[in-house]
mmCIF file of C-alpha atoms in Angstrom:
data_model
loop_
_atom_site.group_PDB
_atom_site.id
_atom_site.type_symbol
_atom_site.label_atom_id
_atom_site.label_comp_id
_atom_site.label_asym_id
_atom_site.label_seq_id
_atom_site.Cartn_x
_atom_site.Cartn_y
_atom_site.Cartn_z
ATOM 1 C CA MET A 24 -5.032 -85.860 -37.065
ATOM 2 C CA TYR A 25 -6.706 -84.154 -40.021
ATOM 3 C CA GLY A 26 -6.320 -80.760 -38.364
ATOM 4 C CA ALA A 27 -2.610 -81.324 -37.702
ATOM 5 C CA GLN A 28 -2.053 -82.423 -41.300
ATOM 6 C CA LEU A 29 -3.862 -79.346 -42.565
ATOM 7 C CA ILE A 30 -1.908 -76.925 -40.360
ATOM 8 C CA GLU A 31 1.382 -78.330 -41.642
ATOM 9 C CA ALA A 32 0.117 -78.227 -45.236
ATOM 10 C CA LEU A 33 -1.010 -74.610 -44.870
ATOM 11 C CA ARG A 34 2.448 -73.638 -43.649
ATOM 12 C CA ARG A 35 4.055 -75.410 -46.623
ATOM 13 C CA ALA A 36 1.630 -73.758 -49.040
ATOM 14 C CA ALA A 37 2.220 -70.330 -47.498
ATOM 15 C CA SER A 38 5.960 -70.798 -47.966
ATOM 16 C CA ARG A 39 5.499 -71.772 -51.631
ATOM 17 C CA GLU A 40 3.164 -68.844 -52.183
ATOM 18 C CA SER A 41 5.800 -66.522 -50.762
ATOM 19 C CA VAL A 42 8.418 -67.951 -53.123
ATOM 20 C CA GLU A 43 6.194 -67.462 -56.155
ATOM 21 C CA LEU A 44 5.202 -63.903 -55.247
ATOM 22 C CA ARG A 45 8.716 -62.744 -54.516
ATOM 23 C CA SER A 46 10.463 -64.455 -57.410
ATOM 24 C CA GLY A 47 7.670 -63.428 -59.785
ATOM 25 C CA THR A 48 8.493 -59.732 -59.405
ATOM 26 C CA GLY A 49 11.820 -60.186 -61.184
ATOM 27 C CA ALA A 50 13.403 -57.805 -58.673
ATOM 28 C CA LEU A 51 14.189 -60.307 -55.937
ATOM 29 C CA PRO A 52 15.896 -63.694 -55.968
ATOM 30 C CA VAL A 53 14.039 -66.788 -54.788
ATOM 31 C CA PRO A 54 13.980 -66.482 -50.987
ATOM 32 C CA THR A 55 16.180 -68.578 -48.757
ATOM 33 C CA GLN A 56 14.849 -71.284 -46.470
ATOM 34 C CA ALA A 57 14.789 -68.746 -43.654
ATOM 35 C CA SER A 58 12.380 -66.516 -45.532
ATOM 36 C CA HIS A 59 10.226 -69.527 -46.375
ATOM 37 C CA SER A 60 9.986 -70.202 -42.670
ATOM 38 C CA SER A 61 9.121 -66.579 -42.010
ATOM 39 C CA ALA A 62 6.194 -66.690 -44.441
ATOM 40 C CA ALA A 63 4.814 -69.834 -42.875
ATOM 41 C CA SER A 64 5.237 -68.531 -39.337
ATOM 42 C CA GLN A 65 2.907 -65.639 -40.085
ATOM 43 C CA LEU A 66 0.031 -68.093 -39.970
ATOM 44 C CA GLU A 67 -1.516 -68.460 -36.523
ATOM 45 C CA PHE A 68 -4.013 -71.114 -35.482
ATOM 46 C CA PHE A 69 -6.348 -71.491 -32.518
ATOM 47 C CA GLY A 70 -9.453 -73.545 -31.843
ATOM 48 C CA VAL A 71 -10.561 -77.054 -30.903
ATOM 49 C CA GLY A 72 -7.998 -79.849 -31.010
ATOM 50 C CA GLY A 73 -5.883 -82.431 -29.253
ATOM 51 C CA ASP A 74 -2.259 -83.463 -28.876
ATOM 52 C CA ARG A 75 -1.531 -83.667 -32.602
ATOM 53 C CA MET A 76 -2.862 -80.187 -33.347
ATOM 54 C CA ARG A 77 -0.996 -78.736 -30.384
ATOM 55 C CA ALA A 78 2.208 -80.317 -31.670
ATOM 56 C CA ALA A 79 1.515 -78.746 -35.081
ATOM 57 C CA GLY A 80 1.297 -75.290 -33.519
ATOM 58 C CA CYS A 81 -2.395 -74.789 -32.791
ATOM 59 C CA ASP A 82 -3.412 -73.015 -29.590
ATOM 60 C CA THR A 83 -6.179 -75.394 -28.509
ATOM 61 C CA VAL A 84 -8.492 -73.200 -26.483
ATOM 62 C CA VAL A 85 -10.913 -76.155 -26.304
ATOM 63 C CA ASP A 86 -9.664 -79.731 -25.915
ATOM 64 C CA ALA A 87 -11.274 -82.210 -28.309
ATOM 65 C CA LYS A 88 -11.704 -84.685 -25.446
ATOM 66 C CA ASP A 89 -14.360 -82.400 -23.960
ATOM 67 C CA LEU A 90 -16.529 -82.826 -27.076
ATOM 68 C CA SER A 91 -15.966 -86.551 -27.515
ATOM 69 C CA VAL A 92 -19.514 -87.890 -27.146
ATOM 70 C CA VAL A 93 -21.511 -90.183 -29.423
ATOM 71 C CA GLY A 94 -25.228 -91.038 -29.585
ATOM 72 C CA ILE A 95 -28.558 -89.240 -29.530
ATOM 73 C CA THR A 96 -29.444 -89.915 -25.900
ATOM 74 C CA GLU A 97 -25.850 -90.051 -24.650
ATOM 75 C CA ILE A 98 -25.148 -86.431 -25.540
ATOM 76 C CA LEU A 99 -27.890 -85.019 -23.286
ATOM 77 C CA SER A 100 -25.963 -85.282 -20.023
ATOM 78 C CA HIS A 101 -22.933 -83.630 -21.626
ATOM 79 C CA LEU A 102 -24.784 -80.647 -23.114
ATOM 80 C CA PRO A 103 -23.947 -78.123 -20.361
ATOM 81 C CA LYS A 104 -20.216 -78.799 -20.624
ATOM 82 C CA ILE A 105 -20.276 -78.795 -24.444
ATOM 83 C CA TYR A 106 -22.249 -75.534 -24.519
ATOM 84 C CA GLY A 107 -19.735 -73.972 -22.146
ATOM 85 C CA ARG A 108 -16.830 -74.961 -24.425
ATOM 86 C CA TYR A 109 -18.754 -73.641 -27.430
ATOM 87 C CA ARG A 110 -19.297 -70.250 -25.779
ATOM 88 C CA HIS A 111 -15.617 -70.095 -24.821
ATOM 89 C CA LEU A 112 -14.562 -70.793 -28.419
ATOM 90 C CA ILE A 113 -16.827 -68.066 -29.812
ATOM 91 C CA ALA A 114 -15.558 -65.611 -27.184
ATOM 92 C CA GLU A 115 -11.984 -66.382 -28.253
ATOM 93 C CA ALA A 116 -12.952 -65.778 -31.882
ATOM 94 C CA ASP A 117 -14.387 -62.392 -30.901
ATOM 95 C CA ARG A 118 -11.197 -61.535 -29.038
ATOM 96 C CA ARG A 119 -8.723 -62.748 -31.674
ATOM 97 C CA LYS A 120 -10.730 -61.810 -34.795
ATOM 98 C CA PRO A 121 -9.573 -64.548 -37.190
ATOM 99 C CA ASP A 122 -9.348 -63.952 -40.946
ATOM 100 C CA LEU A 123 -10.727 -67.397 -41.755
ATOM 101 C CA ALA A 124 -12.445 -70.279 -39.957
ATOM 102 C CA ILE A 125 -11.951 -73.967 -40.768
ATOM 103 C CA VAL A 126 -14.325 -76.471 -39.185
ATOM 104 C CA ILE A 127 -13.532 -80.189 -39.321
ATOM 105 C CA ASP A 128 -16.186 -82.932 -39.080
ATOM 106 C CA SER A 129 -18.314 -82.890 -35.835
ATOM 107 C CA PRO A 130 -21.392 -81.351 -37.494
ATOM 108 C CA ALA A 131 -23.583 -80.979 -34.390
ATOM 109 C CA PHE A 132 -20.978 -78.650 -32.898
ATOM 110 C CA ASN A 133 -19.444 -77.142 -36.004
ATOM 111 C CA TRP A 134 -22.487 -75.940 -37.911
ATOM 112 C CA ARG A 135 -23.227 -73.752 -34.888
ATOM 113 C CA VAL A 136 -19.665 -72.460 -34.956
ATOM 114 C CA ALA A 137 -20.049 -71.781 -38.693
ATOM 115 C CA ARG A 138 -23.266 -69.866 -38.069
ATOM 116 C CA GLN A 139 -21.516 -67.599 -35.567
ATOM 117 C CA MET A 140 -18.643 -67.048 -38.001
ATOM 118 C CA LYS A 141 -21.138 -66.104 -40.719
ATOM 119 C CA LYS A 142 -22.703 -63.502 -38.417
ATOM 120 C CA ARG A 143 -19.252 -61.999 -37.925
ATOM 121 C CA GLY A 144 -18.403 -61.963 -41.632
ATOM 122 C CA ILE A 145 -15.639 -64.542 -41.246
ATOM 123 C CA PRO A 146 -15.326 -66.845 -44.312
ATOM 124 C CA THR A 147 -15.666 -70.487 -43.285
ATOM 125 C CA VAL A 148 -14.366 -73.711 -44.835
ATOM 126 C CA TYR A 149 -15.731 -77.149 -43.965
ATOM 127 C CA TYR A 150 -12.990 -79.779 -44.198
ATOM 128 C CA VAL A 151 -14.252 -83.370 -43.878
ATOM 129 C CA ALA A 152 -17.842 -82.364 -44.525
ATOM 130 C CA PRO A 153 -20.719 -83.866 -42.498
ATOM 131 C CA GLN A 154 -22.164 -87.162 -43.693
ATOM 132 C CA PHE A 155 -25.578 -85.645 -44.296
ATOM 133 C CA TRP A 156 -25.948 -88.010 -47.259
ATOM 134 C CA ALA A 157 -26.248 -90.850 -44.730
ATOM 135 C CA TRP A 158 -29.018 -89.328 -42.639
ATOM 136 C CA ARG A 159 -30.776 -86.014 -42.079
ATOM 137 C CA GLN A 160 -30.251 -84.937 -45.695
ATOM 138 C CA GLY A 161 -32.355 -81.833 -45.127
ATOM 139 C CA ARG A 162 -29.543 -80.420 -43.017
ATOM 140 C CA VAL A 163 -27.507 -79.767 -46.156
ATOM 141 C CA ARG A 164 -29.086 -76.309 -46.029
ATOM 142 C CA LEU A 165 -26.889 -75.580 -43.005
ATOM 143 C CA LEU A 166 -23.798 -75.870 -45.194
ATOM 144 C CA ARG A 167 -25.449 -73.905 -47.971
ATOM 145 C CA ASP A 168 -26.300 -71.081 -45.543
ATOM 146 C CA TYR A 169 -23.128 -70.867 -43.474
ATOM 147 C CA ILE A 170 -20.219 -72.402 -45.396
ATOM 148 C CA ASP A 171 -18.222 -70.696 -48.143
ATOM 149 C CA LYS A 172 -16.394 -73.845 -49.275
ATOM 150 C CA ALA A 173 -16.731 -77.564 -48.496
ATOM 151 C CA LEU A 174 -13.659 -79.770 -48.963
ATOM 152 C CA VAL A 175 -14.913 -83.357 -49.072
ATOM 153 C CA ILE A 176 -12.927 -86.561 -48.616
ATOM 154 C CA PHE A 177 -15.226 -89.145 -50.229
ATOM 155 C CA PRO A 178 -15.567 -89.189 -54.018
ATOM 156 C CA PHE A 179 -19.380 -89.328 -54.126
ATOM 157 C CA GLU A 180 -19.757 -86.332 -51.798
ATOM 158 C CA GLU A 181 -18.776 -83.666 -54.317
ATOM 159 C CA GLN A 182 -21.760 -84.372 -56.583
ATOM 160 C CA PHE A 183 -24.116 -84.839 -53.619
ATOM 161 C CA TYR A 184 -23.308 -81.428 -52.181
ATOM 162 C CA ARG A 185 -23.031 -79.567 -55.488
ATOM 163 C CA GLU A 186 -26.469 -80.792 -56.540
ATOM 164 C CA ARG A 187 -27.793 -79.202 -53.347
ATOM 165 C CA GLY A 188 -26.156 -75.828 -53.837
ATOM 166 C CA VAL A 189 -22.995 -76.265 -51.757
ATOM 167 C CA GLU A 190 -19.652 -75.236 -53.274
ATOM 168 C CA ALA A 191 -17.796 -78.524 -52.767
ATOM 169 C CA THR A 192 -14.513 -80.000 -54.027
ATOM 170 C CA PHE A 193 -13.231 -83.550 -53.576
ATOM 171 C CA VAL A 194 -9.650 -83.363 -52.325
ATOM 172 C CA GLY A 195 -9.107 -87.053 -51.542
ATOM 173 C CA HIS A 196 -9.127 -88.888 -48.248
ATOM 174 C CA PRO A 197 -6.202 -87.990 -45.937
ATOM 175 C CA LEU A 198 -5.756 -91.644 -45.024
ATOM 176 C CA ALA A 199 -5.506 -92.823 -48.637
ATOM 177 C CA GLU A 200 -1.940 -91.536 -48.940
ATOM 178 C CA LEU A 201 -0.670 -93.071 -45.718
ATOM 179 C CA PRO A 202 2.615 -94.906 -46.298
ATOM 180 C CA PRO A 203 3.066 -98.300 -44.643
ATOM 181 C CA PRO A 204 4.632 -98.060 -41.168
ATOM 182 C CA THR A 205 8.402 -98.414 -41.307
ATOM 183 C CA VAL A 206 8.799 -100.368 -38.072
ATOM 184 C CA GLU A 207 9.704 -103.997 -38.725
ATOM 185 C CA ARG A 208 7.622 -106.735 -37.194
ATOM 186 C CA SER A 209 10.529 -108.091 -35.135
ATOM 187 C CA SER A 210 11.280 -104.656 -33.670
ATOM 188 C CA TYR A 211 7.610 -104.035 -32.959
ATOM 189 C CA ALA A 212 7.312 -107.419 -31.259
ATOM 190 C CA ALA A 213 10.347 -106.726 -29.087
ATOM 191 C CA GLN A 214 9.076 -103.282 -28.124
ATOM 192 C CA PHE A 215 5.717 -104.587 -26.893
ATOM 193 C CA HIS A 216 6.764 -108.075 -25.784
ATOM 194 C CA LEU A 217 4.822 -109.896 -28.474
ATOM 195 C CA GLY A 218 5.574 -113.234 -30.082
ATOM 196 C CA PRO A 219 7.030 -112.318 -33.499
ATOM 197 C CA THR A 220 5.773 -115.521 -35.144
ATOM 198 C CA ASN A 221 2.308 -115.548 -33.542
ATOM 199 C CA PRO A 222 -0.695 -114.210 -35.460
ATOM 200 C CA TRP A 223 -1.836 -110.847 -34.060
ATOM 201 C CA ILE A 224 -5.349 -109.395 -34.055
ATOM 202 C CA THR A 225 -5.952 -105.667 -33.519
ATOM 203 C CA LEU A 226 -8.949 -104.604 -31.427
ATOM 204 C CA MET A 227 -10.382 -101.127 -32.070
ATOM 205 C CA PRO A 228 -13.476 -100.488 -29.905
ATOM 206 C CA GLY A 229 -13.809 -96.769 -30.706
ATOM 207 C CA SER A 230 -12.357 -93.455 -29.612
ATOM 208 C CA ARG A 231 -15.041 -92.236 -27.199
ATOM 209 C CA VAL A 232 -15.611 -93.452 -23.652
ATOM 210 C CA LYS A 233 -19.280 -94.297 -24.185
ATOM 211 C CA GLU A 234 -18.754 -96.315 -27.355
ATOM 212 C CA VAL A 235 -15.815 -98.178 -25.807
ATOM 213 C CA ARG A 236 -18.050 -99.147 -22.879
ATOM 214 C CA MET A 237 -20.633 -100.421 -25.354
ATOM 215 C CA ASN A 238 -18.225 -102.230 -27.703
ATOM 216 C CA LEU A 239 -15.176 -103.437 -25.783
ATOM 217 C CA PRO A 240 -16.742 -106.071 -23.478
ATOM 218 C CA THR A 241 -18.117 -108.044 -26.432
ATOM 219 C CA ILE A 242 -14.855 -107.623 -28.343
ATOM 220 C CA LEU A 243 -12.968 -109.015 -25.336
ATOM 221 C CA GLU A 244 -15.335 -111.994 -25.116
ATOM 222 C CA SER A 245 -14.717 -112.632 -28.808
ATOM 223 C CA ALA A 246 -10.959 -112.541 -28.242
ATOM 224 C CA ALA A 247 -11.283 -115.044 -25.414
ATOM 225 C CA GLN A 248 -13.232 -117.433 -27.646
ATOM 226 C CA LEU A 249 -10.620 -117.181 -30.405
ATOM 227 C CA GLY A 250 -8.104 -118.748 -28.057
ATOM 228 C CA SER A 251 -4.499 -118.414 -26.933
ATOM 229 C CA GLU A 252 -2.934 -119.022 -30.348
ATOM 230 C CA TYR A 253 -3.561 -115.335 -31.128
ATOM 231 C CA GLU A 254 -2.155 -112.220 -29.492
ATOM 232 C CA PHE A 255 -4.364 -109.142 -29.217
ATOM 233 C CA LEU A 256 -3.307 -105.516 -29.645
ATOM 234 C CA LEU A 257 -5.456 -102.581 -28.563
ATOM 235 C CA PRO A 258 -4.329 -99.139 -29.808
ATOM 236 C CA VAL A 259 -5.066 -96.386 -27.283
ATOM 237 C CA ALA A 260 -6.930 -93.551 -29.022
ATOM 238 C CA PRO A 261 -5.683 -90.041 -28.091
ATOM 239 C CA THR A 262 -9.141 -89.253 -26.668
ATOM 240 C CA LEU A 263 -9.008 -92.144 -24.179
ATOM 241 C CA ASP A 264 -7.241 -92.664 -20.881
ATOM 242 C CA ARG A 265 -5.026 -95.732 -20.672
ATOM 243 C CA ASN A 266 -6.184 -96.540 -17.130
ATOM 244 C CA PHE A 267 -9.810 -96.510 -18.270
ATOM 245 C CA LEU A 268 -8.992 -99.214 -20.807
ATOM 246 C CA LEU A 269 -6.968 -101.239 -18.310
ATOM 247 C CA ALA A 270 -9.915 -101.255 -15.915
ATOM 248 C CA LEU A 271 -12.186 -102.695 -18.611
ATOM 249 C CA ILE A 272 -9.600 -105.250 -19.750
ATOM 250 C CA GLY A 273 -8.923 -106.576 -16.250
ATOM 251 C CA ASP A 274 -6.621 -109.597 -16.185
ATOM 252 C CA ARG A 275 -7.112 -110.497 -19.858
ATOM 253 C CA LYS A 276 -3.950 -110.754 -21.941
ATOM 254 C CA ILE A 277 -4.350 -107.695 -24.167
ATOM 255 C CA THR A 278 -1.392 -105.521 -25.211
ATOM 256 C CA LEU A 279 -2.009 -101.774 -25.276
ATOM 257 C CA VAL A 280 -0.090 -99.932 -27.998
ATOM 258 C CA PRO A 281 0.099 -96.181 -28.746
ATOM 259 C CA GLU A 282 -0.713 -96.119 -32.463
ATOM 260 C CA ALA A 283 -3.228 -97.970 -34.616
ATOM 261 C CA LEU A 284 -1.489 -98.056 -37.991
ATOM 262 C CA ALA A 285 1.527 -100.176 -37.066
ATOM 263 C CA ALA A 286 -0.690 -102.554 -35.122
ATOM 264 C CA LEU A 287 -3.024 -102.958 -38.089
ATOM 265 C CA TRP A 288 -0.149 -103.293 -40.556
ATOM 266 C CA HIS A 289 1.369 -106.221 -38.694
ATOM 267 C CA SER A 290 -1.911 -107.912 -37.696
ATOM 268 C CA ARG A 291 -3.483 -110.864 -39.428
ATOM 269 C CA ALA A 292 -6.961 -109.390 -38.922
ATOM 270 C CA ALA A 293 -8.869 -106.883 -36.788
ATOM 271 C CA ILE A 294 -12.139 -106.214 -34.992
ATOM 272 C CA VAL A 295 -13.006 -102.585 -35.683
ATOM 273 C CA ALA A 296 -15.794 -100.329 -34.439
ATOM 274 C CA SER A 297 -17.627 -98.401 -37.146
ATOM 275 C CA GLY A 298 -15.987 -95.090 -37.988
ATOM 276 C CA THR A 299 -12.738 -93.735 -39.383
ATOM 277 C CA ALA A 300 -10.882 -96.744 -37.973
ATOM 278 C CA THR A 301 -12.482 -98.907 -40.671
ATOM 279 C CA VAL A 302 -10.790 -96.732 -43.304
ATOM 280 C CA GLU A 303 -7.479 -96.999 -41.428
ATOM 281 C CA ALA A 304 -7.762 -100.800 -41.501
ATOM 282 C CA ALA A 305 -8.520 -100.720 -45.221
ATOM 283 C CA MET A 306 -5.506 -98.490 -45.902
ATOM 284 C CA MET A 307 -3.274 -100.954 -44.023
ATOM 285 C CA ASN A 308 -4.684 -103.893 -46.066
ATOM 286 C CA THR A 309 -5.892 -105.585 -42.887
ATOM 287 C CA PRO A 310 -8.968 -107.820 -43.203
ATOM 288 C CA PHE A 311 -11.455 -107.024 -40.450
ATOM 289 C CA VAL A 312 -14.940 -107.410 -39.044
ATOM 290 C CA MET A 313 -16.872 -104.187 -38.390
ATOM 291 C CA VAL A 314 -18.844 -104.040 -35.125
ATOM 292 C CA TYR A 315 -20.935 -101.436 -33.355
ATOM 293 C CA ARG A 316 -23.450 -100.985 -30.591
ATOM 294 C CA VAL A 317 -25.253 -97.963 -29.174
ATOM 295 C CA SER A 318 -27.893 -97.677 -26.465
ATOM 296 C CA PRO A 319 -31.244 -99.281 -27.378
ATOM 297 C CA LEU A 320 -33.012 -95.904 -27.430
ATOM 298 C CA THR A 321 -30.348 -94.305 -29.661
ATOM 299 C CA TYR A 322 -30.644 -97.249 -32.060
ATOM 300 C CA LEU A 323 -34.441 -97.063 -32.048
ATOM 301 C CA LEU A 324 -34.410 -93.338 -32.799
ATOM 302 C CA GLY A 325 -31.524 -93.407 -35.268
ATOM 303 C CA LYS A 326 -32.148 -96.485 -37.412
ATOM 304 C CA PRO A 327 -35.208 -95.125 -39.319
ATOM 305 C CA ARG A 328 -33.229 -92.019 -40.274
ATOM 306 C CA VAL A 329 -30.365 -93.895 -41.933
ATOM 307 C CA LYS A 330 -30.522 -93.367 -45.706
ATOM 308 C CA VAL A 331 -27.669 -95.634 -46.820
ATOM 309 C CA PRO A 332 -27.478 -99.423 -47.258
ATOM 310 C CA TYR A 333 -24.344 -100.005 -45.139
ATOM 311 C CA PHE A 334 -22.849 -98.868 -41.846
ATOM 312 C CA ALA A 335 -19.168 -99.493 -42.625
ATOM 313 C CA MET A 336 -17.521 -96.663 -44.538
ATOM 314 C CA VAL A 337 -15.514 -99.094 -46.666
ATOM 315 C CA ASN A 338 -18.730 -100.778 -47.815
ATOM 316 C CA LEU A 339 -20.306 -97.427 -48.674
ATOM 317 C CA ILE A 340 -17.264 -96.428 -50.705
ATOM 318 C CA ALA A 341 -17.164 -99.792 -52.497
ATOM 319 C CA GLY A 342 -20.909 -99.811 -53.120
ATOM 320 C CA LYS A 343 -21.048 -103.402 -51.897
ATOM 321 C CA GLN A 344 -20.309 -105.443 -48.794
ATOM 322 C CA VAL A 345 -16.558 -105.870 -48.579
ATOM 323 C CA VAL A 346 -16.430 -106.457 -44.818
ATOM 324 C CA PRO A 347 -19.086 -108.023 -42.575
ATOM 325 C CA GLU A 348 -21.146 -105.654 -40.415
ATOM 326 C CA LEU A 349 -22.229 -106.806 -36.967
ATOM 327 C CA VAL A 350 -24.443 -104.148 -35.426
ATOM 328 C CA GLN A 351 -26.515 -104.038 -32.238
ATOM 329 C CA HIS A 352 -28.076 -107.513 -31.632
ATOM 330 C CA GLY A 353 -25.975 -109.045 -34.398
ATOM 331 C CA PHE A 354 -22.841 -107.977 -32.562
ATOM 332 C CA ASN A 355 -22.149 -110.940 -30.283
ATOM 333 C CA PRO A 356 -19.034 -113.070 -29.662
ATOM 334 C CA GLN A 357 -20.299 -116.039 -31.669
ATOM 335 C CA ASN A 358 -20.864 -113.942 -34.787
ATOM 336 C CA VAL A 359 -17.568 -112.097 -34.435
ATOM 337 C CA VAL A 360 -15.592 -115.322 -34.078
ATOM 338 C CA SER A 361 -17.431 -116.986 -36.948
ATOM 339 C CA ARG A 362 -16.729 -114.078 -39.324
ATOM 340 C CA LEU A 363 -13.104 -113.801 -38.261
ATOM 341 C CA GLN A 364 -12.503 -117.508 -38.787
ATOM 342 C CA GLU A 365 -13.563 -117.032 -42.413
ATOM 343 C CA ILE A 366 -10.852 -114.438 -43.123
ATOM 344 C CA LEU A 367 -7.981 -115.474 -40.842
ATOM 345 C CA PRO A 368 -6.740 -118.388 -43.002
ATOM 346 C CA ASP A 369 -5.525 -117.992 -46.563
ATOM 347 C CA GLY A 370 -8.267 -118.770 -49.037
ATOM 348 C CA PRO A 371 -10.974 -117.224 -51.251
ATOM 349 C CA PRO A 372 -12.820 -115.255 -48.486
ATOM 350 C CA ARG A 373 -9.618 -113.532 -47.377
ATOM 351 C CA GLU A 374 -8.518 -112.864 -50.960
ATOM 352 C CA ARG A 375 -11.910 -111.359 -51.837
ATOM 353 C CA MET A 376 -11.746 -109.019 -48.862
ATOM 354 C CA LEU A 377 -8.179 -107.929 -49.628
ATOM 355 C CA LYS A 378 -9.169 -107.203 -53.222
ATOM 356 C CA GLY A 379 -12.168 -105.176 -52.043
ATOM 357 C CA LEU A 380 -10.042 -103.170 -49.597
ATOM 358 C CA ALA A 381 -7.574 -102.359 -52.388
ATOM 359 C CA GLN A 382 -10.458 -101.059 -54.524
ATOM 360 C CA VAL A 383 -11.622 -98.852 -51.659
ATOM 361 C CA LYS A 384 -8.133 -97.382 -51.306
ATOM 362 C CA ALA A 385 -8.007 -96.584 -55.013
ATOM 363 C CA ARG A 386 -11.394 -94.829 -54.900
ATOM 364 C CA LEU A 387 -10.307 -92.573 -52.062
ATOM 365 C CA ARG A 388 -7.511 -91.090 -54.163
ATOM 366 C CA VAL A 389 -7.882 -88.219 -56.590
ATOM 367 C CA PRO A 390 -7.964 -89.641 -60.157
ATOM 368 C CA GLN A 391 -4.482 -90.233 -61.559
ATOM 369 C CA ASP A 392 -5.181 -88.086 -64.612
ATOM 370 C CA SER A 393 -5.741 -85.091 -62.335
ATOM 371 C CA SER A 394 -3.010 -82.486 -61.920
ATOM 372 C CA ALA A 395 -3.460 -82.878 -58.151
ATOM 373 C CA ALA A 396 -2.901 -86.651 -58.174
ATOM 374 C CA THR A 397 0.617 -86.383 -56.760
ATOM 375 C CA GLN A 398 -0.392 -84.157 -53.840
ATOM 376 C CA HIS A 399 -1.469 -85.210 -50.383
ATOM 377 C CA PRO A 400 -5.152 -84.356 -49.737
ATOM 378 C CA ALA A 401 -4.160 -81.910 -46.994
ATOM 379 C CA ASP A 402 -1.907 -80.072 -49.459
ATOM 380 C CA ARG A 403 -4.731 -79.874 -51.996
ATOM 381 C CA ALA A 404 -7.025 -78.558 -49.270
ATOM 382 C CA ALA A 405 -4.430 -76.005 -48.153
ATOM 383 C CA GLU A 406 -3.931 -74.599 -51.651
ATOM 384 C CA ILE A 407 -7.685 -74.120 -52.061
ATOM 385 C CA ILE A 408 -7.995 -72.509 -48.622
ATOM 386 C CA LEU A 409 -5.245 -69.987 -49.322
ATOM 387 C CA THR A 410 -7.046 -68.792 -52.468
ATOM 388 C CA LEU A 411 -10.228 -67.945 -50.564
ATOM 389 C CA PRO A 412 -10.985 -64.347 -49.634
ATOM 390 C CA ARG A 413 -10.227 -63.317 -46.044
ATOM 391 C CA LYS A 414 -12.350 -61.200 -43.778
ATOM 392 C CA GLN A 415 -12.076 -57.593 -44.883
#
């Protein structure tokens, strides 16, 4: 999603840049829309991505699904396939000779890509920089050594990286500017055969097969304990196969939907696996309980390395616990139901959470006194990227 947003923003920025250059000479009129389109079409993109990036015009020589693995121990069995995709990507870079590389998130894969770009003299931008502030802080040197510019999406990251010698700029979180879905509740209910007056709860077990296997069974047990007065929506992440989810759900009454935002917007509450989905829920003003589980060995190896007081991104941004965190042994149906029952009815607990989520949304935006406050984060990122030097 971030990659698709950025591709579209880069095309818009290239069109504007063309207008300014041509009209600034005084010899030519401001170009027509056709010439705007021509300027933008000169940009070509290839790399790692999924359906959204393909739709935006990226030639995805590696599908993001092939890299969709989480966990320290879980990644071992996938290493041969991942290494093969990595080698293919680098070979394509050698063949196509890009002017600029942009790596997005996925640090274990992307710092190696950045290193190869550095060897080839290709300037590299990191958009959605790694969360090295959360663990393995010593790895900041990888950005310092191989990245020309880091575009960060959390407000505290700019200072963290700059203090460690990385050229970083906070551009705002891409989700902070999401408008509310336009689909009305009645239309949404009719489309997916839901009761329009029933309370809905969105279930978000993760976007990777392994984490869904670890999280979804307990989430489903929690839904069963909540009872039939609720209806449950499960958005299908682009990285997951619908039939895989149906096999795990079995005969339970769970409605699969294609997109998360509309489901969250119209839901009374949600159960959300740790990750970007927690920010999506916050942006949709949906109270939720954060859950997560990894393999026992991954948890044993990873827990001592965590350098932050919270797991949920919204809690880290707020600097306090806004939403409850149920992790590993604490993630069980009884705890999930108990925490949900605190925030489902109107009352002080729900109001406190809604207020906290609103504060998180405000912090993810560029300050209003900034000249960039009216821009989408992807547009801010695109303008910075287009000012960077290209490979000579």
